[in-house]
Coordinates of C-alpha atoms and ligand atoms in Angstrom, one line a residue:
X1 CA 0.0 0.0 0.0
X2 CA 1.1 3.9 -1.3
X3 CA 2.4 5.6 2.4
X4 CA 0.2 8.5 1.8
X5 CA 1.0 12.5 3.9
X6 CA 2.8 11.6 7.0
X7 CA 1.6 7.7 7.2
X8 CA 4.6 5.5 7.9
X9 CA 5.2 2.0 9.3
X10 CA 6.4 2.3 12.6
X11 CA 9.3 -0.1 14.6
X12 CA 6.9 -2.5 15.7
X13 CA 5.8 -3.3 12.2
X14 CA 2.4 -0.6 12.6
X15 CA 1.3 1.3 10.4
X16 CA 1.5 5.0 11.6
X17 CA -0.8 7.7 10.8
X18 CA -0.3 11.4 12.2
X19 CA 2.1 10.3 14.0
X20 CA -0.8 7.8 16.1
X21 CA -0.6 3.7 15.7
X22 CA -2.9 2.6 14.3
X23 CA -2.6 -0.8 16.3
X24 CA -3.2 1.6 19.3
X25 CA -6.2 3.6 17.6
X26 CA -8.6 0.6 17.3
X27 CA -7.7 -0.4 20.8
X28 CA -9.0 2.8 21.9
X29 CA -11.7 3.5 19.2
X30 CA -13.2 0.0 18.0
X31 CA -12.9 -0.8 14.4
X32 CA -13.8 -0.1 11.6
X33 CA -12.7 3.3 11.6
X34 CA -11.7 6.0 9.4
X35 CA -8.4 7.9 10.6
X36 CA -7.8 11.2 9.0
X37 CA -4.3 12.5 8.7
X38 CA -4.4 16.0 9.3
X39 CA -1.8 17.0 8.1
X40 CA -2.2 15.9 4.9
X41 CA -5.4 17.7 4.7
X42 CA -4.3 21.1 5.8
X43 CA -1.5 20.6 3.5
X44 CA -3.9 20.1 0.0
X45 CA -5.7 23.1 1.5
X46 CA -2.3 25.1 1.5
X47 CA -1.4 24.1 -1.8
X48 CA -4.2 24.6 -4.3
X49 CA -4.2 28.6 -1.9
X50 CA -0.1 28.3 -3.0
X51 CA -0.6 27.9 -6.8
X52 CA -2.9 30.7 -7.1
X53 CA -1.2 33.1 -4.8
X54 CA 2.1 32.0 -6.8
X55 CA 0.4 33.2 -10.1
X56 CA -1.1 36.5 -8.5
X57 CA -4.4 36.1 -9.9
X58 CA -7.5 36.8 -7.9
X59 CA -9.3 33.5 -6.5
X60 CA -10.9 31.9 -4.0
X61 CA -10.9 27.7 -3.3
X62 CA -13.7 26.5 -1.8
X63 CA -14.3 23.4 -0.3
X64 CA -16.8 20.7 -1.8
X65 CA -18.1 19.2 1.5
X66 CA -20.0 16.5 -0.1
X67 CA -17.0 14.5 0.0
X68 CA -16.7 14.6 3.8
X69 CA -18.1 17.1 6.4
X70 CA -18.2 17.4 10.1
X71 CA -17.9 19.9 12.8
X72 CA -14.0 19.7 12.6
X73 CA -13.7 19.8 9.4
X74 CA -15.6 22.7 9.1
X75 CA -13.4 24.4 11.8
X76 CA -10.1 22.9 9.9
X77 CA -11.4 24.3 6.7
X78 CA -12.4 27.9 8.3
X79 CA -8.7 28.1 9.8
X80 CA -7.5 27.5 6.6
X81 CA -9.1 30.3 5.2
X82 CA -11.1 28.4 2.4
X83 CA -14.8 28.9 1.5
X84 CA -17.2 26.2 1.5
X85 CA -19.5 24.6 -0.9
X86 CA -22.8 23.1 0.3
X87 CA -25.7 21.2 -1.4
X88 CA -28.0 20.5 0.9
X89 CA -29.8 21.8 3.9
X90 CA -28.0 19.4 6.0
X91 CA -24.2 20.5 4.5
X92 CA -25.4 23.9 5.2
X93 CA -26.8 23.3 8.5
X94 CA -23.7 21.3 10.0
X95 CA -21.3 24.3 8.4
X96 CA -23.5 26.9 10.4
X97 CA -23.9 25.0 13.8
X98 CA -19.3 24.7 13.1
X99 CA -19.4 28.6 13.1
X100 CA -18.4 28.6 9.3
X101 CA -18.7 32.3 7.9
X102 CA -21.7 32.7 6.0
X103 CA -20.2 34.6 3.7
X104 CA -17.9 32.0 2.7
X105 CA -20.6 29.7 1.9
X106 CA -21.9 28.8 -1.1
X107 CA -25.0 26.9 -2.0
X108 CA -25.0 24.2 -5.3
X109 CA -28.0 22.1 -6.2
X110 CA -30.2 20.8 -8.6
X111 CA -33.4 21.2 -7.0
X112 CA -32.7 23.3 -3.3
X113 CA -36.3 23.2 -1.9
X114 CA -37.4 26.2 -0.4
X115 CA -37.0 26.0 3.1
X116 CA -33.5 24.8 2.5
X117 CA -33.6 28.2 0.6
X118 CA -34.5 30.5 3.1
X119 CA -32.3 28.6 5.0
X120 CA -29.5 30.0 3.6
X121 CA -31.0 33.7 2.6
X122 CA -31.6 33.8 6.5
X123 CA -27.9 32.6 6.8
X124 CA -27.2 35.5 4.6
X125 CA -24.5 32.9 2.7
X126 CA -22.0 34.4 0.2
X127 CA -23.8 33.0 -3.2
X128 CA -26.3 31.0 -4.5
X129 CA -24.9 28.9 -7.5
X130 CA -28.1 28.7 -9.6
X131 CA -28.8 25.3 -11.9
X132 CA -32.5 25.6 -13.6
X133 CA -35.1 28.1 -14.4
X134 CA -37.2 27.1 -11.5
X135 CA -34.7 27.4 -9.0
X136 CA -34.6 31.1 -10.6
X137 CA -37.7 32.1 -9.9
X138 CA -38.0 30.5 -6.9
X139 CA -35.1 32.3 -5.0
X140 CA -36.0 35.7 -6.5
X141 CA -39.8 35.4 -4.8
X142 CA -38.1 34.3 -1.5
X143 CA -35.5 36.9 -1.8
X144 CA -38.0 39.6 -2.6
X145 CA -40.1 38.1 0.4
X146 CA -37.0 39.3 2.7
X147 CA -35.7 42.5 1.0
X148 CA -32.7 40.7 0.3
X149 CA -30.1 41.1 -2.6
X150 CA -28.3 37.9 -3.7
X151 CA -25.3 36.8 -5.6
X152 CA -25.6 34.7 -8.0
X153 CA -23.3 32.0 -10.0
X154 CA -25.1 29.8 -12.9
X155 CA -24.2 26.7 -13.6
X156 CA -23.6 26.5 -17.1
X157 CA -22.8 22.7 -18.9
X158 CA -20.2 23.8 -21.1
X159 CA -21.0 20.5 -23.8
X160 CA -17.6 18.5 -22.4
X161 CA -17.5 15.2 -21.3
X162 CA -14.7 14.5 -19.2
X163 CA -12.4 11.2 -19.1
X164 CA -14.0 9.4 -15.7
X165 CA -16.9 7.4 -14.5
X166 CA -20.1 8.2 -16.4
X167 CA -21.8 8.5 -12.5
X168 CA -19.5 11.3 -12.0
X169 CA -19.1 13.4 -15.2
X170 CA -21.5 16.4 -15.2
X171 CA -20.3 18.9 -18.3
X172 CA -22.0 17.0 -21.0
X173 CA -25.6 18.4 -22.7
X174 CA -27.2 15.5 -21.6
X175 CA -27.5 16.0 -17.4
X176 CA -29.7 16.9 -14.8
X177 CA -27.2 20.2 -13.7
X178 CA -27.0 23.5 -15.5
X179 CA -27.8 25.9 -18.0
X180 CA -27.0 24.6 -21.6
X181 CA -24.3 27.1 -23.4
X182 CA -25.1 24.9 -26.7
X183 CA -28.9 25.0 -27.3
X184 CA -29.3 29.2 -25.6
X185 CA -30.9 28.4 -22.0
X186 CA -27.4 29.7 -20.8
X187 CA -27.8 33.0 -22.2
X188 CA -31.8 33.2 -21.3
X189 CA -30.9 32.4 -17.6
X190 CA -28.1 35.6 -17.9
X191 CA -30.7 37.9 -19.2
X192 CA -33.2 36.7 -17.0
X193 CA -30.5 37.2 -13.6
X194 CA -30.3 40.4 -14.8
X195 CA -34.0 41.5 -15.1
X196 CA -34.2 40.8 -11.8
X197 CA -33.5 43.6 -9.3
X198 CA -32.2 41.7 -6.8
X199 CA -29.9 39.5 -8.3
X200 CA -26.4 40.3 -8.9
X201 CA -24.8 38.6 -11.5
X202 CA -21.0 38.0 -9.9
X203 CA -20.1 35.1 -12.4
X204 CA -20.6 31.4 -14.1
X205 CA -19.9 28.5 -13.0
X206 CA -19.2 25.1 -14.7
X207 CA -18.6 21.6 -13.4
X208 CA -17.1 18.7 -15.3
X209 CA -16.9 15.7 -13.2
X210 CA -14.9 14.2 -10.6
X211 CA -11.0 11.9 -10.7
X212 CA -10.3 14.1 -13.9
X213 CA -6.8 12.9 -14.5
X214 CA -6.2 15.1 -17.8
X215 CA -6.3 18.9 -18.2
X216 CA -8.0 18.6 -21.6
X217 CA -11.2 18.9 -19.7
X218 CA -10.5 22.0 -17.9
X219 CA -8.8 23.7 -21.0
X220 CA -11.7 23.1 -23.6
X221 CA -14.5 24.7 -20.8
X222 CA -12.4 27.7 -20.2
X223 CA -12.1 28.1 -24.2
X224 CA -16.1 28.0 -24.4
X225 CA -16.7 29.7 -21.0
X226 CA -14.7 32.8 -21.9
X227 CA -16.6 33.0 -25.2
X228 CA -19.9 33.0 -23.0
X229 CA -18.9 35.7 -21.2
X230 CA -17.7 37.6 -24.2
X231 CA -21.0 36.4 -26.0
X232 CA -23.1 37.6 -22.8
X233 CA -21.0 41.2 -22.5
X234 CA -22.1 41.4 -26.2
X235 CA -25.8 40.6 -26.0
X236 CA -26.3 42.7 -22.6
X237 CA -23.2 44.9 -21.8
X238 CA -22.8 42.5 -18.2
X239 CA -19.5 42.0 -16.9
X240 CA -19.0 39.4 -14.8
X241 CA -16.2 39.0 -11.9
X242 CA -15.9 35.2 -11.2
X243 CA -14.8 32.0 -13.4
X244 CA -16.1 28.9 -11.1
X245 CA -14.3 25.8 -12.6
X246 CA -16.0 23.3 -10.3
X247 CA -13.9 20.5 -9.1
X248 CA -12.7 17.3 -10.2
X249 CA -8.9 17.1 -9.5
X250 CA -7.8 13.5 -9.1
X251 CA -6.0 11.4 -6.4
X252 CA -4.0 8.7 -6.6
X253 CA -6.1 5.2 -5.1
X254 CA -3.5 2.7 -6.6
X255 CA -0.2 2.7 -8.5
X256 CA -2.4 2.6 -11.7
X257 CA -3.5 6.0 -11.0
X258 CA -1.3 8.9 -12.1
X259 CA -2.4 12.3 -10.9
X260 CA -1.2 15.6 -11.5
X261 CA -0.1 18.2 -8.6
X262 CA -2.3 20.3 -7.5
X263 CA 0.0 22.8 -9.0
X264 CA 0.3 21.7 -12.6
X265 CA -3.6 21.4 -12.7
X266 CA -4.1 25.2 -11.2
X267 CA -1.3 26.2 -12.9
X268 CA -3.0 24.9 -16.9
X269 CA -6.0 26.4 -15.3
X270 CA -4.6 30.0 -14.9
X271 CA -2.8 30.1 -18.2
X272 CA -5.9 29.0 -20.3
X273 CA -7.9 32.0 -18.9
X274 CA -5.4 34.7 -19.4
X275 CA -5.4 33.5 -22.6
X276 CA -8.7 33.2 -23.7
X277 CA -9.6 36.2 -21.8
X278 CA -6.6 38.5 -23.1
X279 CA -7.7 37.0 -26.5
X280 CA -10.7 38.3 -25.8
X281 CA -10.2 41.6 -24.5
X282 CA -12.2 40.8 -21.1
X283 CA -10.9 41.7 -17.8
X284 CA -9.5 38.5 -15.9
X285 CA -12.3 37.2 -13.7
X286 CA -11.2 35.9 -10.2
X287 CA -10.4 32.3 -10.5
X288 CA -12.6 29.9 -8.0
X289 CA -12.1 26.2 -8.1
X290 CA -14.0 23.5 -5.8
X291 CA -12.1 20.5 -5.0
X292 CA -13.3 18.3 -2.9
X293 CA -11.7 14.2 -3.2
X294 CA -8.6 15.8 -3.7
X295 CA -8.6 17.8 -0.2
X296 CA -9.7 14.6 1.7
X297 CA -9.4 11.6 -0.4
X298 CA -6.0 10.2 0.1
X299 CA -5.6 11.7 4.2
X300 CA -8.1 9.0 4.8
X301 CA -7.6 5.6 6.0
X302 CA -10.3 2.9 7.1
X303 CA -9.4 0.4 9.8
X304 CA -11.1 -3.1 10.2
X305 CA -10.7 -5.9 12.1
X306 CA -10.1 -9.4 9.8
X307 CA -13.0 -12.0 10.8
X308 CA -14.2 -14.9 8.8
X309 CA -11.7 -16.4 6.1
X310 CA -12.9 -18.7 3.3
X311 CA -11.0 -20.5 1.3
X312 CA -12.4 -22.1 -1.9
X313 CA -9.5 -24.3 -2.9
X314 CA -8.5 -23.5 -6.7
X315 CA -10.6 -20.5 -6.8
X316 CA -10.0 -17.9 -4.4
X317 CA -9.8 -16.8 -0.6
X318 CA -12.2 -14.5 0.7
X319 CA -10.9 -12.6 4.0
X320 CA -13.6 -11.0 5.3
X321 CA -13.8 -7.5 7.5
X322 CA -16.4 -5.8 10.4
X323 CA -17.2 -3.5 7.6
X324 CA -18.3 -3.2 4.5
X325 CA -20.4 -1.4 1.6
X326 CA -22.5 0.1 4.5
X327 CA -19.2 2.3 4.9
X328 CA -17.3 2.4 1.7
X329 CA -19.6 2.0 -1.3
X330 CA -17.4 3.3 -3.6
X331 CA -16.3 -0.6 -4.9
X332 CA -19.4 -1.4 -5.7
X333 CA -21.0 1.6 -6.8
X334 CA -18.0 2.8 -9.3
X335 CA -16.0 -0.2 -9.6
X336 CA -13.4 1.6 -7.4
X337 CA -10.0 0.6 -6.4
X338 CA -8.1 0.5 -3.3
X339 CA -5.0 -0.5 -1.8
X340 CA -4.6 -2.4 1.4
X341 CA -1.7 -4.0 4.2
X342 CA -1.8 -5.3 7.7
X343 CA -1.8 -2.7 10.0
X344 CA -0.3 -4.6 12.6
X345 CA 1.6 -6.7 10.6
X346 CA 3.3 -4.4 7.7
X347 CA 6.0 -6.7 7.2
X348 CA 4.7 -10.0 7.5
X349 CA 5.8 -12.5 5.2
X350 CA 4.3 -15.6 2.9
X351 CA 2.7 -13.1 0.6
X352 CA -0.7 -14.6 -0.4
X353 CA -3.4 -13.2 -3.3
X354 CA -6.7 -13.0 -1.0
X355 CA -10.2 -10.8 -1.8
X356 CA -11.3 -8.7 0.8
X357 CA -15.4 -9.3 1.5
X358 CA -17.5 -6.8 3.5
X359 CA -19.4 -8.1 6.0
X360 CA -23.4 -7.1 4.4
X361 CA -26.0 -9.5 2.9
X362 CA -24.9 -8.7 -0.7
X363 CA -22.2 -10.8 -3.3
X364 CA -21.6 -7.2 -4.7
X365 CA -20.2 -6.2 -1.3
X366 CA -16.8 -6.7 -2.1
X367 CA -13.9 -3.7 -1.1
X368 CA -11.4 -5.0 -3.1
X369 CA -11.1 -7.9 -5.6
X370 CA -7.0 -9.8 -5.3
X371 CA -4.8 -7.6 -3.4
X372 CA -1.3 -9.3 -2.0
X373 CA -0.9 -9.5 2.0
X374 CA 1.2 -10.9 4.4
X375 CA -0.7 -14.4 5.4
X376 CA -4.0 -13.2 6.9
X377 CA -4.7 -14.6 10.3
X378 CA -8.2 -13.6 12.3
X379 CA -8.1 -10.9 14.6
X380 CA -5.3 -9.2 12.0
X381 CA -6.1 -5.2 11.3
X382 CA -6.8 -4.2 7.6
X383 CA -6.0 -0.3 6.3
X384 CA -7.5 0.4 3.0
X385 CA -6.2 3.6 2.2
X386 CA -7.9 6.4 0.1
X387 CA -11.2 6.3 2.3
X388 CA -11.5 10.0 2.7
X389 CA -13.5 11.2 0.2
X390 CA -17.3 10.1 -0.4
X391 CA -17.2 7.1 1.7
X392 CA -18.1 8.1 5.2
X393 CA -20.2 11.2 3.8
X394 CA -21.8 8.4 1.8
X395 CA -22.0 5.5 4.4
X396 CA -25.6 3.9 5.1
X397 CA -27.0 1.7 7.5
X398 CA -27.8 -1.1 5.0
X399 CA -28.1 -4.3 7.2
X400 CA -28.8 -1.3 10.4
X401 CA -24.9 -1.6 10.3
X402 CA -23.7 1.3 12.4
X403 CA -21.8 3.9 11.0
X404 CA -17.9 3.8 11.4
X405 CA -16.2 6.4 13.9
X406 CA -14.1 9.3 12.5
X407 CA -10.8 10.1 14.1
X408 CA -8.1 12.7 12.9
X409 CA -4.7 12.4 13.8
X410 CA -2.3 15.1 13.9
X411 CA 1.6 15.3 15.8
X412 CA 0.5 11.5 18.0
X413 CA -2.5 13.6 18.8
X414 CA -5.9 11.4 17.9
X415 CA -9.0 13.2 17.9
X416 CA -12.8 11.4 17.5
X417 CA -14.7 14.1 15.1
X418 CA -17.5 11.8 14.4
X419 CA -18.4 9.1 17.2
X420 CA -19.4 5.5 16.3
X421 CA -22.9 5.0 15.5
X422 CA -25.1 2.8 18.1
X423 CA -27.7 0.3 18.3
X424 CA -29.8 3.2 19.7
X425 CA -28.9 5.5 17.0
X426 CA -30.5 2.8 14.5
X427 CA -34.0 3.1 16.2
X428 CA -33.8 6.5 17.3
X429 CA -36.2 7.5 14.8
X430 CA -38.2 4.3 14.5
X431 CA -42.2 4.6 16.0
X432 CA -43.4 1.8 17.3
Ligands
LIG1 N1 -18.3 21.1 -7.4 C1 -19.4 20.5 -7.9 C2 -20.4 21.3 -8.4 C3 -19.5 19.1 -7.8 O1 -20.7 18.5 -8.2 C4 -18.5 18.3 -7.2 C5 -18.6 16.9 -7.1 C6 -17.3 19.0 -6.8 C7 -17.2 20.4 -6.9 C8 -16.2 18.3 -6.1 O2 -15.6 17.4 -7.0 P1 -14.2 16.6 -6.6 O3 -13.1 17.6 -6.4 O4 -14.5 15.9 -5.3 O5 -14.0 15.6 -7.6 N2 -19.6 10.2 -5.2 C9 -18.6 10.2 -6.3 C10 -18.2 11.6 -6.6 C11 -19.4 12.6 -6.9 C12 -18.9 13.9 -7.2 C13 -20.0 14.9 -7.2 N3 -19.7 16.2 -7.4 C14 -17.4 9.3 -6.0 O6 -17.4 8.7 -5.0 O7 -16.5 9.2 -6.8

C-alpha cells in the first residue's frame, strides 16, 4: 500500500498515521474506523491557496463538503481560510452549527427546496450557484419576500465530457445540472438574472466531473466559458467577476493511478484563462475552483478488524472484514479501487493473493477484488487507504450496520470528530 501525507510503518511493524498507531487507535476507538491525517489535509488546502497566490491572480478555493463534512472539518477548513461549498440543507446546517462564515458559503443544487432556501438567505451565505429556471424564480420570490439582494453564479454545462466514470461526469448536454451554453438556455438564464433587481450577476460556474486525471477537460470549458462571457458582455453589456471551474482534481487510489499536482492542474488552469480572456479583451475574472476528493481523499484511512476467512480451494480466498459497503460503497458503486496491508503486521511474510469481503447481505459487497498480503490470520487489522472522500459522507446503514467512527490524527495527537454510530442510533427515529 502507497504511504500516503505523514503515514509511515512504525518499529513495531504498525502502520503510523499522524504520528498515532494505528494498532493503538482501534484499541482505543473499536474498528472499523476512518483515521484522517491531518496534516495531509491542511497541506492540500495550502497548496491549491499556493498555486494561485504564486500566479497572483485573484481566486478563491472552496471546499466541496460532499466529499466529507463534520464539525471539525468545518473548523479545519475555516482556519484554513477556504470557502465552503454546500448542497443541501444538512451540509449547510452542519457548516452553520461549526461557526463557518456565512459569507464563505456557497450553496450548489439541482433542485434546493425552499426551506432549504430561506435557510441560507436567512444565513445570509455568500452566493447561490443557480442550476435551472425554476430554482430562478424560486429564490427571487423568496429573496424579494426578505428585501434581500443575492449573488448569483449559474451553472452552465459547457458541452464537455470528461475522461472518468459516467456517475460522475456532469459537463455534458445531456445531465440533470446547468444551464446549456449549446442549445441558448445559458444566455436566457443571464438575461433573465439580470432582469431581476435583486440578483447580482458575480459570475458562471461550470462543473465537469470528478478523478479528472487530464487537463484537456478544464482547458476546452475555459475556451467556451470565456466566449460565453464575451457572448453575454455582447448581448447585454454585463460584466461578470468570477470564473467557477467546479472541481474534479484526481487522487491517486492505486499505482495505476497517475495524478497531476495540484500545482500543474491550477497552474493549466490559470494560463488557459489569461489566454482566452486577453484573446478576448475581457478583464480576468477571479479564479474559484472546488475540490473536494482531492482535499480529503488520500488523508483517509479505514481500519477493520479481519474475521471470517474462506478459502475455496482453486478458486479464491475470501478474507472477510467488520465493515463493508455500509461504509465504503465506492467498490461497488464505481468499480473503485483500493489499496490495502496489515496494520499490525506491515512486514509480514508468505505473501498470499486474497479478496477482501464486507461483511453485508450482498455478493456485490466486495472492497477489493486480489490484493497481496502478508498471510491473513483472524483478529489481523486491515488499512484500505484512500477512504476519505465520499465514503463516510456516503456510508448507510444497510443491514442497520452502524456507521464507522471518524478520528483525525495530527503530531501523536488522535482526535474522535465523528463518534461511532449505536444500536440506539438505529431506532432512534423508528415509531413503534
Ligand atoms: N463542485 C461540484 C459542483 C460538484 O458537483 C463536485 C462533485 C465537486 C465540486 C467536487 O468534485 P471533486 O473535487 O470531489 O471531484 N460520489 C462520487 C463523486 C461525486 C462527485 C459529485 N460532485 C465518487 O465517490 O466518486
Amino acid at each position: 500500500m502507497y504511504l500516503h501525507g505523514t503515514s509511515k510503518i512504525n518499529e513495531k511493524g504498525h502502520l503510523e498515521i499522524g504520528g498515532a498507531d494505528a494498532v493503538e487507535i482501534t484499541a482505543t476507538y473499536g474498528t472499523p474506523v476512518i483515521v484522517y491525517d491531518e496534516e495531509l489535509i491542511r497541506a492540500q488546502c495550502r497548496a491549491y491557496k499556493q498555486a494561485f497566490q504564486k500566479a497572483g491572480v485573484s481566486y478563491k478555493v472552496s471546499y466541496a463538503s460532499k466529499a466529507f463534512l463534520c464539525i471539525k472539518l468545518a473548523h479545519l477548513i475555516q482556519e484554513e481560510g477556504l470557502a465552503l461549498d454546500v448542497v443541501s440543507g444538512g451540509e449547510l446546517y452542519t457548516a452553520l452549527q461549526a461557526g463557518f462564515p456565512a459569507e464563505r458559503i456557497h450553496f450548489h443544487g439541482n433542485n434546493k427546496t425552499k426551506s432549504e432556501i430561506c435557510m441560507a438567505l436567512e444565513a445570509n451565505i455568500g452566493c447561490f450557484v443557480v442550476d435551472n429556471f425554476w430554482e430562478l424564480e424560486l429564490l427571487h420570490e423568496l429573496a424579494e419576500g426578505r428585501k434581500q439582494s443575492v449573488n448569483i453564479l449559474l451553472r452552465i454545462t459547457p458541452g464537455v465530457e470528461a475522461s472518468t466514470h459516467e456517475y460522475i461526469t456532469t459537463g455534458q448536454d445531456d445531465s440533470k445540472f446547468g444551464f446549456s451554453v449549446k442549445n441558448g438556455q445559458a444566455l436566457q438564464a443571464v438575461q433573465m438574472v439580470i432582469a431581476k433587481p435583486l440578483y447580482r450577476l458575480i459570475g458562471i460556474h461550470s462543473h465537469i466531473g470528478s478523478q479528472i486525471f487530464e487537463t484537456s477537460g478544464f482547458i476546452k470549458s475555459i475556451e467556451i466559458l470565456a466566449c460565453f462571457f464575451k457572448q453575454v458582455h455582447k448581448e447585454t453589456g454585463h460584466t461578470m467577476d468570477v470564473l467557477n471551474l467546479g472541481g474534479g482534481f484526481s487522487i491517486r487510489y492505486t499505482d495505476k493511478d497517475a495524478p497531476l499536482p495540484v500545482q500543474q492542474y491550477i497552474e493549466v488552469i490559470i494560463r488557459e484563462t489569461r489566454k482566452r480572456f486577453v484573446d478576448y479583451k475581457y478583464k480576468l475574472p477571479a479564479i474559484w475552483v472546488e475540490p473536494g476528493r482531492s482535499i480529503v481523499g488520500e488523508a483517509g484511512t479505514t481500519l477493520y478488524a479481519i474475521g471470517a476467512i474462506k478459502e475455496i480451494p482453486g478458486v479464491r480466498k475470501y478474507v472477510s472484514v467488520d465493515g463493508g459497503m455500509s461504509d465504503n460503497i465506492r467498490p461497488a458503486l464505481y468499480k473503485a479501487r483500493h489499496e490495502a496491508m496489515l496494520a499490525n503486521r506491515a512486514y509480514g511474510r508468505q505473501k498470499e493473493l486474497v479478496s477482501i469481503a464486507g461483511k453485508c447481505c450482498e455478493s456485490g459487497d466486495m472492497l477489493i477484488w486480489n490484493v497481496l498480503l502478508p498471510k491473513v490470520q483472524h483478529g489481523d487489522l486491515l488499512a484500505v487507504s484512500c477512504t476519505g472522500a465520499y465514503t463516510y459522507a456516503m456510508a448507510n446503514n444497510y443491514n442497520r450496520m452502524q456507521r464507522p467512527a471518524v478520528v483525525f490524527a495530527y503530531n501523536g495527537k488522535v482526535q474522535e470528530v465523528i463518534r461511532r454510530e449505536t444500536y440506539e442510533d438505529l431506532i432512534r427515529n423508528d415509531i413503534g
